[in-house]
Short mmCIF file of N, CA and C in Angstrom, two decimals:
data_model
loop_
_atom_site.label_atom_id
_atom_site.label_comp_id
_atom_site.label_asym_id
_atom_site.label_seq_id
_atom_site.Cartn_x
_atom_site.Cartn_y
_atom_site.Cartn_z
N ILE K 17 0.84 -1.19 0.00
CA ILE K 17 0.00 0.00 0.00
C ILE K 17 0.88 1.25 0.00
N VAL K 18 1.91 1.25 0.82
CA VAL K 18 2.81 2.40 0.90
C VAL K 18 3.48 2.63 -0.45
N GLY K 19 3.93 1.57 -1.08
CA GLY K 19 4.57 1.69 -2.39
C GLY K 19 3.62 2.21 -3.45
N CYS K 20 2.39 1.74 -3.42
CA CYS K 20 1.39 2.19 -4.39
C CYS K 20 1.05 3.66 -4.16
N LEU K 21 0.93 4.07 -2.93
CA LEU K 21 0.70 5.49 -2.63
C LEU K 21 1.85 6.34 -3.18
N LYS K 22 3.06 5.90 -2.90
CA LYS K 22 4.24 6.64 -3.34
C LYS K 22 4.30 6.74 -4.86
N LYS K 23 4.03 5.64 -5.53
CA LYS K 23 4.05 5.60 -7.00
C LYS K 23 3.02 6.56 -7.59
N ASN K 24 1.92 6.76 -6.88
CA ASN K 24 0.82 7.61 -7.35
C ASN K 24 0.80 8.98 -6.68
N ASP K 25 1.93 9.37 -6.08
CA ASP K 25 2.07 10.66 -5.41
C ASP K 25 0.95 10.89 -4.40
N GLY K 26 0.64 9.84 -3.64
CA GLY K 26 -0.41 9.93 -2.64
C GLY K 26 0.12 9.64 -1.25
N ARG K 27 -0.66 10.04 -0.26
CA ARG K 27 -0.35 9.76 1.12
C ARG K 27 -1.63 9.36 1.82
N ALA K 28 -1.48 8.79 3.00
CA ALA K 28 -2.63 8.36 3.78
C ALA K 28 -2.27 8.43 5.26
N THR K 29 -3.28 8.28 6.09
CA THR K 29 -3.06 8.15 7.52
C THR K 29 -3.35 6.71 7.90
N PHE K 30 -2.38 6.08 8.53
CA PHE K 30 -2.51 4.70 8.98
C PHE K 30 -2.71 4.72 10.48
N TYR K 31 -3.88 4.29 10.94
CA TYR K 31 -4.15 4.22 12.37
C TYR K 31 -3.71 2.86 12.88
N VAL K 32 -2.80 2.86 13.85
CA VAL K 32 -2.16 1.62 14.31
C VAL K 32 -2.49 1.32 15.76
N LEU K 33 -2.47 0.03 16.07
CA LEU K 33 -2.65 -0.44 17.44
C LEU K 33 -1.29 -0.50 18.12
N GLY K 34 -1.20 0.08 19.31
CA GLY K 34 0.06 0.11 20.03
C GLY K 34 0.66 -1.25 20.29
N GLN K 35 -0.17 -2.25 20.58
CA GLN K 35 0.35 -3.58 20.89
C GLN K 35 0.97 -4.26 19.68
N ARG K 36 0.73 -3.73 18.48
CA ARG K 36 1.25 -4.36 17.28
C ARG K 36 2.43 -3.63 16.66
N VAL K 37 2.67 -2.37 17.06
CA VAL K 37 3.70 -1.60 16.36
C VAL K 37 5.10 -2.17 16.52
N LYS K 38 5.40 -2.75 17.67
CA LYS K 38 6.76 -3.29 17.85
C LYS K 38 7.04 -4.48 16.94
N SER K 39 5.99 -5.10 16.41
CA SER K 39 6.17 -6.21 15.47
C SER K 39 6.43 -5.74 14.04
N TYR K 40 6.22 -4.44 13.78
CA TYR K 40 6.34 -3.92 12.41
C TYR K 40 7.12 -2.61 12.36
N PRO K 41 8.29 -2.55 12.99
CA PRO K 41 9.02 -1.27 13.01
C PRO K 41 9.43 -0.78 11.63
N SER K 42 9.86 -1.68 10.76
CA SER K 42 10.30 -1.23 9.43
C SER K 42 9.11 -0.73 8.61
N THR K 43 7.94 -1.31 8.82
CA THR K 43 6.74 -0.86 8.11
C THR K 43 6.37 0.56 8.56
N LEU K 44 6.40 0.81 9.86
CA LEU K 44 6.09 2.14 10.36
C LEU K 44 7.09 3.17 9.84
N ARG K 45 8.35 2.81 9.83
CA ARG K 45 9.38 3.74 9.32
C ARG K 45 9.17 4.00 7.83
N ALA K 46 8.82 2.96 7.07
CA ALA K 46 8.56 3.13 5.63
C ALA K 46 7.34 4.02 5.40
N MET K 47 6.30 3.82 6.19
CA MET K 47 5.11 4.68 6.08
C MET K 47 5.50 6.14 6.28
N GLN K 48 6.21 6.38 7.35
CA GLN K 48 6.61 7.74 7.70
C GLN K 48 7.54 8.34 6.64
N ALA K 49 8.53 7.57 6.19
CA ALA K 49 9.49 8.05 5.20
C ALA K 49 8.82 8.43 3.88
N ALA K 50 7.70 7.78 3.58
CA ALA K 50 6.98 8.06 2.33
C ALA K 50 6.01 9.23 2.49
N GLY K 51 6.02 9.89 3.64
CA GLY K 51 5.16 11.05 3.84
C GLY K 51 3.79 10.76 4.40
N ASN K 52 3.57 9.53 4.80
CA ASN K 52 2.29 9.16 5.40
C ASN K 52 2.25 9.57 6.86
N GLU K 53 1.06 9.58 7.40
CA GLU K 53 0.86 9.93 8.80
C GLU K 53 0.51 8.66 9.58
N ILE K 54 1.04 8.54 10.77
CA ILE K 54 0.70 7.41 11.62
C ILE K 54 -0.17 7.94 12.74
N GLY K 55 -1.36 7.38 12.84
CA GLY K 55 -2.32 7.80 13.86
C GLY K 55 -2.47 6.74 14.94
N ASN K 56 -3.07 7.14 16.02
CA ASN K 56 -3.30 6.28 17.18
C ASN K 56 -4.66 5.60 17.04
N HIS K 57 -4.69 4.29 17.20
CA HIS K 57 -5.95 3.54 17.14
C HIS K 57 -6.17 2.76 18.44
N SER K 58 -5.57 3.24 19.54
CA SER K 58 -5.61 2.64 20.86
C SER K 58 -4.52 1.58 20.98
N TYR K 59 -4.37 1.05 22.16
CA TYR K 59 -3.34 0.03 22.37
C TYR K 59 -3.84 -1.35 21.99
N SER K 60 -5.06 -1.70 22.44
CA SER K 60 -5.53 -3.07 22.23
C SER K 60 -6.94 -3.17 21.63
N HIS K 61 -7.43 -2.08 21.03
CA HIS K 61 -8.70 -2.04 20.31
C HIS K 61 -9.95 -2.25 21.17
N PRO K 62 -10.01 -1.66 22.36
CA PRO K 62 -11.23 -1.76 23.15
C PRO K 62 -12.22 -0.67 22.73
N LEU K 63 -13.44 -0.81 23.16
CA LEU K 63 -14.45 0.23 22.99
C LEU K 63 -14.16 1.28 24.07
N LEU K 64 -13.53 2.38 23.68
CA LEU K 64 -13.10 3.38 24.65
C LEU K 64 -14.26 3.96 25.45
N SER K 65 -15.43 4.05 24.84
CA SER K 65 -16.58 4.62 25.54
C SER K 65 -17.11 3.72 26.66
N SER K 66 -16.53 2.54 26.81
CA SER K 66 -16.92 1.66 27.92
C SER K 66 -15.86 1.63 29.02
N MET K 67 -14.90 2.56 28.93
CA MET K 67 -13.77 2.56 29.85
C MET K 67 -13.77 3.80 30.74
N SER K 68 -12.96 3.75 31.78
CA SER K 68 -12.76 4.91 32.66
C SER K 68 -11.80 5.89 31.98
N GLY K 69 -11.75 7.11 32.50
CA GLY K 69 -10.82 8.09 31.96
C GLY K 69 -9.38 7.62 32.06
N LYS K 70 -9.02 7.00 33.16
CA LYS K 70 -7.66 6.49 33.35
C LYS K 70 -7.33 5.41 32.33
N GLN K 71 -8.28 4.52 32.07
CA GLN K 71 -8.07 3.45 31.09
C GLN K 71 -7.94 4.03 29.67
N ILE K 72 -8.75 5.02 29.35
CA ILE K 72 -8.67 5.66 28.03
C ILE K 72 -7.29 6.29 27.85
N ARG K 73 -6.86 7.06 28.84
CA ARG K 73 -5.55 7.72 28.76
C ARG K 73 -4.43 6.69 28.62
N SER K 74 -4.54 5.56 29.30
CA SER K 74 -3.54 4.50 29.19
C SER K 74 -3.48 3.95 27.77
N GLN K 75 -4.64 3.69 27.19
CA GLN K 75 -4.70 3.17 25.81
C GLN K 75 -4.01 4.15 24.84
N VAL K 76 -4.29 5.42 25.00
CA VAL K 76 -3.72 6.44 24.12
C VAL K 76 -2.23 6.61 24.36
N ASN K 77 -1.85 6.77 25.62
CA ASN K 77 -0.44 7.03 25.95
C ASN K 77 0.47 5.86 25.60
N ARG K 78 0.01 4.65 25.86
CA ARG K 78 0.84 3.48 25.53
C ARG K 78 1.09 3.40 24.03
N THR K 79 0.07 3.71 23.23
CA THR K 79 0.24 3.69 21.78
C THR K 79 1.14 4.83 21.33
N ASP K 80 0.90 6.04 21.85
CA ASP K 80 1.76 7.17 21.51
C ASP K 80 3.22 6.84 21.78
N ASN K 81 3.49 6.28 22.94
CA ASN K 81 4.87 5.96 23.32
C ASN K 81 5.48 4.88 22.42
N ALA K 82 4.68 3.87 22.08
CA ALA K 82 5.19 2.80 21.20
C ALA K 82 5.52 3.34 19.81
N VAL K 83 4.65 4.19 19.28
CA VAL K 83 4.90 4.77 17.95
C VAL K 83 6.11 5.70 18.01
N LYS K 84 6.18 6.54 19.04
CA LYS K 84 7.30 7.48 19.15
C LYS K 84 8.63 6.75 19.28
N LYS K 85 8.63 5.63 19.97
CA LYS K 85 9.86 4.85 20.15
C LYS K 85 10.42 4.39 18.80
N ILE K 86 9.54 4.11 17.86
CA ILE K 86 9.97 3.62 16.55
C ILE K 86 10.20 4.76 15.56
N THR K 87 9.31 5.75 15.56
CA THR K 87 9.36 6.80 14.53
C THR K 87 9.92 8.13 15.01
N GLY K 88 9.96 8.31 16.33
CA GLY K 88 10.41 9.59 16.87
C GLY K 88 9.30 10.62 16.97
N VAL K 89 8.08 10.26 16.56
CA VAL K 89 6.96 11.20 16.54
C VAL K 89 5.73 10.55 17.16
N LYS K 90 5.05 11.30 18.04
CA LYS K 90 3.79 10.81 18.60
C LYS K 90 2.66 11.09 17.61
N PRO K 91 1.70 10.19 17.49
CA PRO K 91 0.55 10.44 16.61
C PRO K 91 -0.19 11.72 17.01
N ALA K 92 -0.62 12.47 16.00
CA ALA K 92 -1.33 13.73 16.23
C ALA K 92 -2.83 13.54 16.38
N THR K 93 -3.36 12.43 15.86
CA THR K 93 -4.80 12.17 15.88
C THR K 93 -5.07 10.75 16.34
N ILE K 94 -6.32 10.49 16.68
CA ILE K 94 -6.74 9.15 17.09
C ILE K 94 -8.02 8.77 16.34
N ARG K 95 -8.11 7.51 15.98
CA ARG K 95 -9.38 6.97 15.48
C ARG K 95 -9.84 5.96 16.53
N PRO K 96 -10.83 6.35 17.34
CA PRO K 96 -11.31 5.44 18.38
C PRO K 96 -11.89 4.16 17.76
N PRO K 97 -11.49 3.00 18.28
CA PRO K 97 -12.06 1.75 17.76
C PRO K 97 -13.59 1.79 17.76
N TYR K 98 -14.16 1.27 16.71
CA TYR K 98 -15.61 1.17 16.54
C TYR K 98 -16.29 2.54 16.44
N GLY K 99 -15.50 3.61 16.37
CA GLY K 99 -16.08 4.95 16.38
C GLY K 99 -16.70 5.28 17.73
N GLY K 100 -16.29 4.55 18.77
CA GLY K 100 -16.88 4.70 20.10
C GLY K 100 -16.45 5.98 20.80
N ILE K 101 -17.29 7.00 20.69
CA ILE K 101 -16.97 8.30 21.27
C ILE K 101 -18.12 8.74 22.18
N ASP K 102 -17.74 9.27 23.34
CA ASP K 102 -18.69 9.93 24.23
C ASP K 102 -17.94 11.06 24.93
N SER K 103 -18.59 11.74 25.86
CA SER K 103 -17.96 12.90 26.50
C SER K 103 -16.71 12.51 27.29
N LEU K 104 -16.71 11.34 27.92
CA LEU K 104 -15.54 10.91 28.68
C LEU K 104 -14.36 10.62 27.75
N VAL K 105 -14.63 10.00 26.62
CA VAL K 105 -13.57 9.77 25.62
C VAL K 105 -13.03 11.11 25.15
N SER K 106 -13.93 12.02 24.79
CA SER K 106 -13.52 13.35 24.31
C SER K 106 -12.61 14.06 25.29
N LYS K 107 -12.91 13.94 26.58
CA LYS K 107 -12.12 14.62 27.62
C LYS K 107 -10.77 13.97 27.85
N ASN K 108 -10.61 12.71 27.48
CA ASN K 108 -9.40 11.97 27.88
C ASN K 108 -8.45 11.57 26.76
N VAL K 109 -8.83 11.70 25.50
CA VAL K 109 -7.93 11.25 24.43
C VAL K 109 -6.78 12.21 24.18
N GLY K 110 -6.98 13.50 24.45
CA GLY K 110 -5.90 14.46 24.31
C GLY K 110 -5.46 14.75 22.90
N LYS K 111 -6.31 14.44 21.94
CA LYS K 111 -6.00 14.72 20.53
C LYS K 111 -7.29 14.71 19.73
N PRO K 112 -7.27 15.27 18.52
CA PRO K 112 -8.46 15.22 17.67
C PRO K 112 -8.84 13.77 17.34
N MET K 113 -10.15 13.53 17.30
CA MET K 113 -10.66 12.19 16.98
C MET K 113 -11.15 12.20 15.54
N ILE K 114 -10.70 11.21 14.78
CA ILE K 114 -11.02 11.14 13.36
C ILE K 114 -11.89 9.92 13.09
N LEU K 115 -13.05 10.17 12.51
CA LEU K 115 -13.90 9.06 12.06
C LEU K 115 -13.84 9.02 10.54
N TRP K 116 -14.86 8.60 9.87
CA TRP K 116 -14.80 8.37 8.44
C TRP K 116 -16.10 8.83 7.80
N SER K 117 -16.03 9.04 6.49
CA SER K 117 -17.24 9.37 5.74
C SER K 117 -17.64 8.22 4.82
N ILE K 118 -16.69 7.33 4.53
CA ILE K 118 -17.00 6.12 3.76
C ILE K 118 -16.48 4.91 4.52
N ASP K 119 -17.38 4.04 4.92
CA ASP K 119 -17.00 2.78 5.56
C ASP K 119 -17.10 1.69 4.50
N THR K 120 -15.97 1.12 4.13
CA THR K 120 -15.95 0.10 3.08
C THR K 120 -16.52 -1.24 3.56
N LEU K 121 -16.66 -1.42 4.86
CA LEU K 121 -17.09 -2.70 5.45
C LEU K 121 -16.18 -3.85 5.00
N ASP K 122 -14.94 -3.52 4.69
CA ASP K 122 -13.98 -4.52 4.21
C ASP K 122 -13.76 -5.65 5.21
N TRP K 123 -13.85 -5.34 6.49
CA TRP K 123 -13.66 -6.36 7.53
C TRP K 123 -14.78 -7.40 7.48
N GLN K 124 -15.92 -7.01 6.90
CA GLN K 124 -17.08 -7.89 6.87
C GLN K 124 -17.10 -8.75 5.60
N HIS K 125 -16.97 -8.12 4.44
CA HIS K 125 -17.07 -8.87 3.18
C HIS K 125 -15.74 -9.44 2.71
N ARG K 126 -14.64 -8.84 3.09
CA ARG K 126 -13.29 -9.30 2.74
C ARG K 126 -13.15 -9.64 1.26
N ASN K 127 -13.52 -8.68 0.43
CA ASN K 127 -13.45 -8.85 -1.02
C ASN K 127 -12.90 -7.55 -1.62
N ALA K 128 -11.74 -7.65 -2.26
CA ALA K 128 -11.06 -6.46 -2.79
C ALA K 128 -11.92 -5.72 -3.80
N LYS K 129 -12.54 -6.43 -4.71
CA LYS K 129 -13.35 -5.79 -5.75
C LYS K 129 -14.55 -5.05 -5.13
N THR K 130 -15.18 -5.66 -4.14
CA THR K 130 -16.30 -5.01 -3.46
C THR K 130 -15.84 -3.72 -2.79
N THR K 131 -14.67 -3.73 -2.18
CA THR K 131 -14.12 -2.54 -1.55
C THR K 131 -13.88 -1.44 -2.59
N VAL K 132 -13.23 -1.80 -3.68
CA VAL K 132 -12.95 -0.82 -4.74
C VAL K 132 -14.25 -0.24 -5.29
N ASN K 133 -15.19 -1.10 -5.61
CA ASN K 133 -16.46 -0.64 -6.18
C ASN K 133 -17.22 0.27 -5.22
N HIS K 134 -17.20 -0.07 -3.94
CA HIS K 134 -17.91 0.74 -2.94
C HIS K 134 -17.33 2.15 -2.86
N VAL K 135 -16.01 2.23 -2.79
CA VAL K 135 -15.37 3.55 -2.70
C VAL K 135 -15.64 4.35 -3.97
N MET K 136 -15.46 3.73 -5.12
CA MET K 136 -15.65 4.46 -6.38
C MET K 136 -17.10 4.92 -6.56
N ARG K 137 -18.03 4.20 -6.04
CA ARG K 137 -19.45 4.58 -6.16
C ARG K 137 -19.78 5.79 -5.29
N TYR K 138 -19.18 5.87 -4.09
CA TYR K 138 -19.59 6.89 -3.12
C TYR K 138 -18.59 8.03 -2.88
N VAL K 139 -17.39 7.93 -3.39
CA VAL K 139 -16.36 8.91 -3.06
C VAL K 139 -16.69 10.30 -3.60
N SER K 140 -16.36 11.28 -2.76
CA SER K 140 -16.43 12.68 -3.19
C SER K 140 -15.32 13.45 -2.49
N ASP K 141 -15.11 14.67 -2.92
CA ASP K 141 -14.03 15.49 -2.41
C ASP K 141 -14.09 15.61 -0.88
N GLY K 142 -12.97 15.37 -0.23
CA GLY K 142 -12.88 15.52 1.22
C GLY K 142 -13.22 14.28 2.03
N ASP K 143 -13.56 13.19 1.38
CA ASP K 143 -13.93 11.98 2.10
C ASP K 143 -12.74 11.35 2.83
N ILE K 144 -13.07 10.72 3.94
CA ILE K 144 -12.12 9.89 4.68
C ILE K 144 -12.63 8.46 4.56
N VAL K 145 -11.82 7.60 3.96
CA VAL K 145 -12.21 6.23 3.66
C VAL K 145 -11.64 5.30 4.73
N LEU K 146 -12.52 4.49 5.32
CA LEU K 146 -12.12 3.54 6.36
C LEU K 146 -11.83 2.17 5.74
N MET K 147 -10.60 1.70 5.96
CA MET K 147 -10.20 0.36 5.51
C MET K 147 -9.34 -0.26 6.61
N HIS K 148 -9.26 -1.58 6.61
CA HIS K 148 -8.51 -2.33 7.62
C HIS K 148 -7.45 -3.18 6.93
N ASP K 149 -6.21 -2.75 6.96
CA ASP K 149 -5.16 -3.43 6.21
C ASP K 149 -4.68 -4.73 6.85
N ILE K 150 -5.39 -5.20 7.86
CA ILE K 150 -5.04 -6.50 8.46
C ILE K 150 -5.61 -7.67 7.65
N HIS K 151 -6.51 -7.36 6.72
CA HIS K 151 -7.13 -8.40 5.90
C HIS K 151 -6.51 -8.38 4.50
N GLU K 152 -6.15 -9.55 3.99
CA GLU K 152 -5.47 -9.63 2.69
C GLU K 152 -6.21 -8.92 1.56
N PRO K 153 -7.54 -9.10 1.42
CA PRO K 153 -8.22 -8.38 0.32
C PRO K 153 -8.10 -6.85 0.45
N THR K 154 -8.00 -6.37 1.67
CA THR K 154 -7.86 -4.92 1.86
C THR K 154 -6.45 -4.46 1.55
N MET K 155 -5.49 -5.36 1.61
CA MET K 155 -4.13 -5.00 1.19
C MET K 155 -4.04 -4.97 -0.33
N ILE K 156 -4.90 -5.70 -0.99
CA ILE K 156 -4.91 -5.77 -2.45
C ILE K 156 -5.74 -4.63 -3.06
N ALA K 157 -6.87 -4.30 -2.44
CA ALA K 157 -7.80 -3.30 -2.99
C ALA K 157 -7.12 -1.96 -3.32
N PRO K 158 -6.27 -1.41 -2.45
CA PRO K 158 -5.67 -0.11 -2.79
C PRO K 158 -4.80 -0.12 -4.05
N LEU K 159 -4.28 -1.28 -4.41
CA LEU K 159 -3.44 -1.36 -5.60
C LEU K 159 -4.24 -1.02 -6.86
N GLU K 160 -5.53 -1.30 -6.85
CA GLU K 160 -6.43 -0.91 -7.93
C GLU K 160 -7.09 0.44 -7.63
N LEU K 161 -7.47 0.64 -6.39
CA LEU K 161 -8.23 1.83 -5.99
C LEU K 161 -7.42 3.12 -6.12
N ILE K 162 -6.20 3.13 -5.67
CA ILE K 162 -5.40 4.36 -5.67
C ILE K 162 -5.23 4.91 -7.08
N PRO K 163 -4.81 4.10 -8.06
CA PRO K 163 -4.70 4.65 -9.43
C PRO K 163 -6.06 5.11 -9.99
N LYS K 164 -7.14 4.41 -9.65
CA LYS K 164 -8.47 4.83 -10.13
C LYS K 164 -8.85 6.20 -9.55
N LEU K 165 -8.59 6.39 -8.28
CA LEU K 165 -8.89 7.68 -7.65
C LEU K 165 -8.05 8.79 -8.27
N LYS K 166 -6.77 8.53 -8.50
CA LYS K 166 -5.90 9.52 -9.13
C LYS K 166 -6.39 9.86 -10.54
N LYS K 167 -6.80 8.84 -11.28
CA LYS K 167 -7.28 9.06 -12.65
C LYS K 167 -8.54 9.95 -12.66
N LYS K 168 -9.35 9.84 -11.61
CA LYS K 168 -10.57 10.65 -11.49
C LYS K 168 -10.25 12.06 -10.96
N GLY K 169 -8.98 12.32 -10.65
CA GLY K 169 -8.58 13.66 -10.22
C GLY K 169 -8.48 13.86 -8.72
N TYR K 170 -8.62 12.79 -7.95
CA TYR K 170 -8.51 12.92 -6.50
C TYR K 170 -7.05 12.99 -6.08
N GLU K 171 -6.80 13.77 -5.04
CA GLU K 171 -5.48 13.84 -4.42
C GLU K 171 -5.58 13.09 -3.10
N LEU K 172 -4.71 12.14 -2.89
CA LEU K 172 -4.73 11.35 -1.66
C LEU K 172 -3.77 11.98 -0.66
N VAL K 173 -4.33 12.40 0.49
CA VAL K 173 -3.55 13.13 1.49
C VAL K 173 -3.81 12.54 2.87
N THR K 174 -2.98 12.93 3.82
CA THR K 174 -3.18 12.50 5.19
C THR K 174 -4.35 13.27 5.80
N VAL K 175 -4.84 12.81 6.92
CA VAL K 175 -5.92 13.49 7.62
C VAL K 175 -5.49 14.91 8.02
N SER K 176 -4.28 15.05 8.52
CA SER K 176 -3.80 16.37 8.93
C SER K 176 -3.67 17.31 7.73
N GLU K 177 -3.22 16.79 6.59
CA GLU K 177 -3.16 17.61 5.38
C GLU K 177 -4.56 18.03 4.93
N LEU K 178 -5.50 17.10 5.00
CA LEU K 178 -6.88 17.41 4.61
C LEU K 178 -7.42 18.55 5.46
N ALA K 179 -7.21 18.48 6.76
CA ALA K 179 -7.68 19.54 7.65
C ALA K 179 -7.03 20.88 7.28
N LYS K 180 -5.74 20.85 7.03
CA LYS K 180 -5.01 22.08 6.66
C LYS K 180 -5.57 22.66 5.36
N TYR K 181 -5.76 21.80 4.34
CA TYR K 181 -6.27 22.28 3.05
C TYR K 181 -7.68 22.83 3.17
N ARG K 182 -8.45 22.33 4.12
CA ARG K 182 -9.83 22.79 4.34
C ARG K 182 -9.90 23.97 5.30
N GLY K 183 -8.75 24.39 5.82
CA GLY K 183 -8.73 25.51 6.76
C GLY K 183 -9.30 25.17 8.12
N VAL K 184 -9.23 23.88 8.49
CA VAL K 184 -9.76 23.42 9.77
C VAL K 184 -8.61 23.28 10.75
N LYS K 185 -8.71 23.97 11.85
CA LYS K 185 -7.72 23.82 12.92
C LYS K 185 -8.28 22.80 13.90
N MET K 186 -7.80 21.58 13.82
CA MET K 186 -8.34 20.51 14.66
C MET K 186 -8.02 20.75 16.12
N LYS K 187 -9.00 20.40 16.97
CA LYS K 187 -8.87 20.59 18.41
C LYS K 187 -8.94 19.25 19.14
N ASN K 188 -8.18 19.15 20.21
CA ASN K 188 -8.19 17.94 21.03
C ASN K 188 -9.60 17.66 21.56
N GLY K 189 -9.99 16.40 21.48
CA GLY K 189 -11.29 15.99 22.01
C GLY K 189 -12.46 16.23 21.08
N LYS K 190 -12.22 16.86 19.95
CA LYS K 190 -13.30 17.11 18.99
C LYS K 190 -13.24 16.05 17.89
N CYS K 191 -14.42 15.69 17.37
CA CYS K 191 -14.51 14.64 16.36
C CYS K 191 -14.62 15.24 14.96
N TYR K 192 -13.89 14.65 14.01
CA TYR K 192 -13.88 15.10 12.61
C TYR K 192 -14.16 13.90 11.70
N TYR K 193 -14.87 14.17 10.61
CA TYR K 193 -15.22 13.12 9.64
C TYR K 193 -14.59 13.44 8.29
#
């Protein structure tokens, strides 16, 4: 995915689980070196809205520290697992929360062509597309999807770049789509 983005002059934000980053240090470094953004997706993928403030902060901080240890940079944004946001989550994450405008449901159907078709049918300027690169079909789908999006005139950017281009100054604890 990183190579395909680079070949097509695109970037993305990869939301990672803290418990998994130490298993993929070279992948995280390659993502970063190619201009991609690494975001926080919690440490172990719990529903943050079912946790205490202390537990939420632990999930965020442990992931921030794991990513920083490998890349030298703490994630600027978080995508709460399951989109689970409430006032307690907002108060405790300490960074902007990013959700999505297109859910490919790739984790459910696990079919690359279905993912590509879904995005191409619904995509519009400014969309944030949710995909899960832990599934093989989702690792394959971007290889077709990225060039198709570029051919249609879309620019693939990180979440932080998108906010900047839209003139949005993201705030900690606020949710963005």
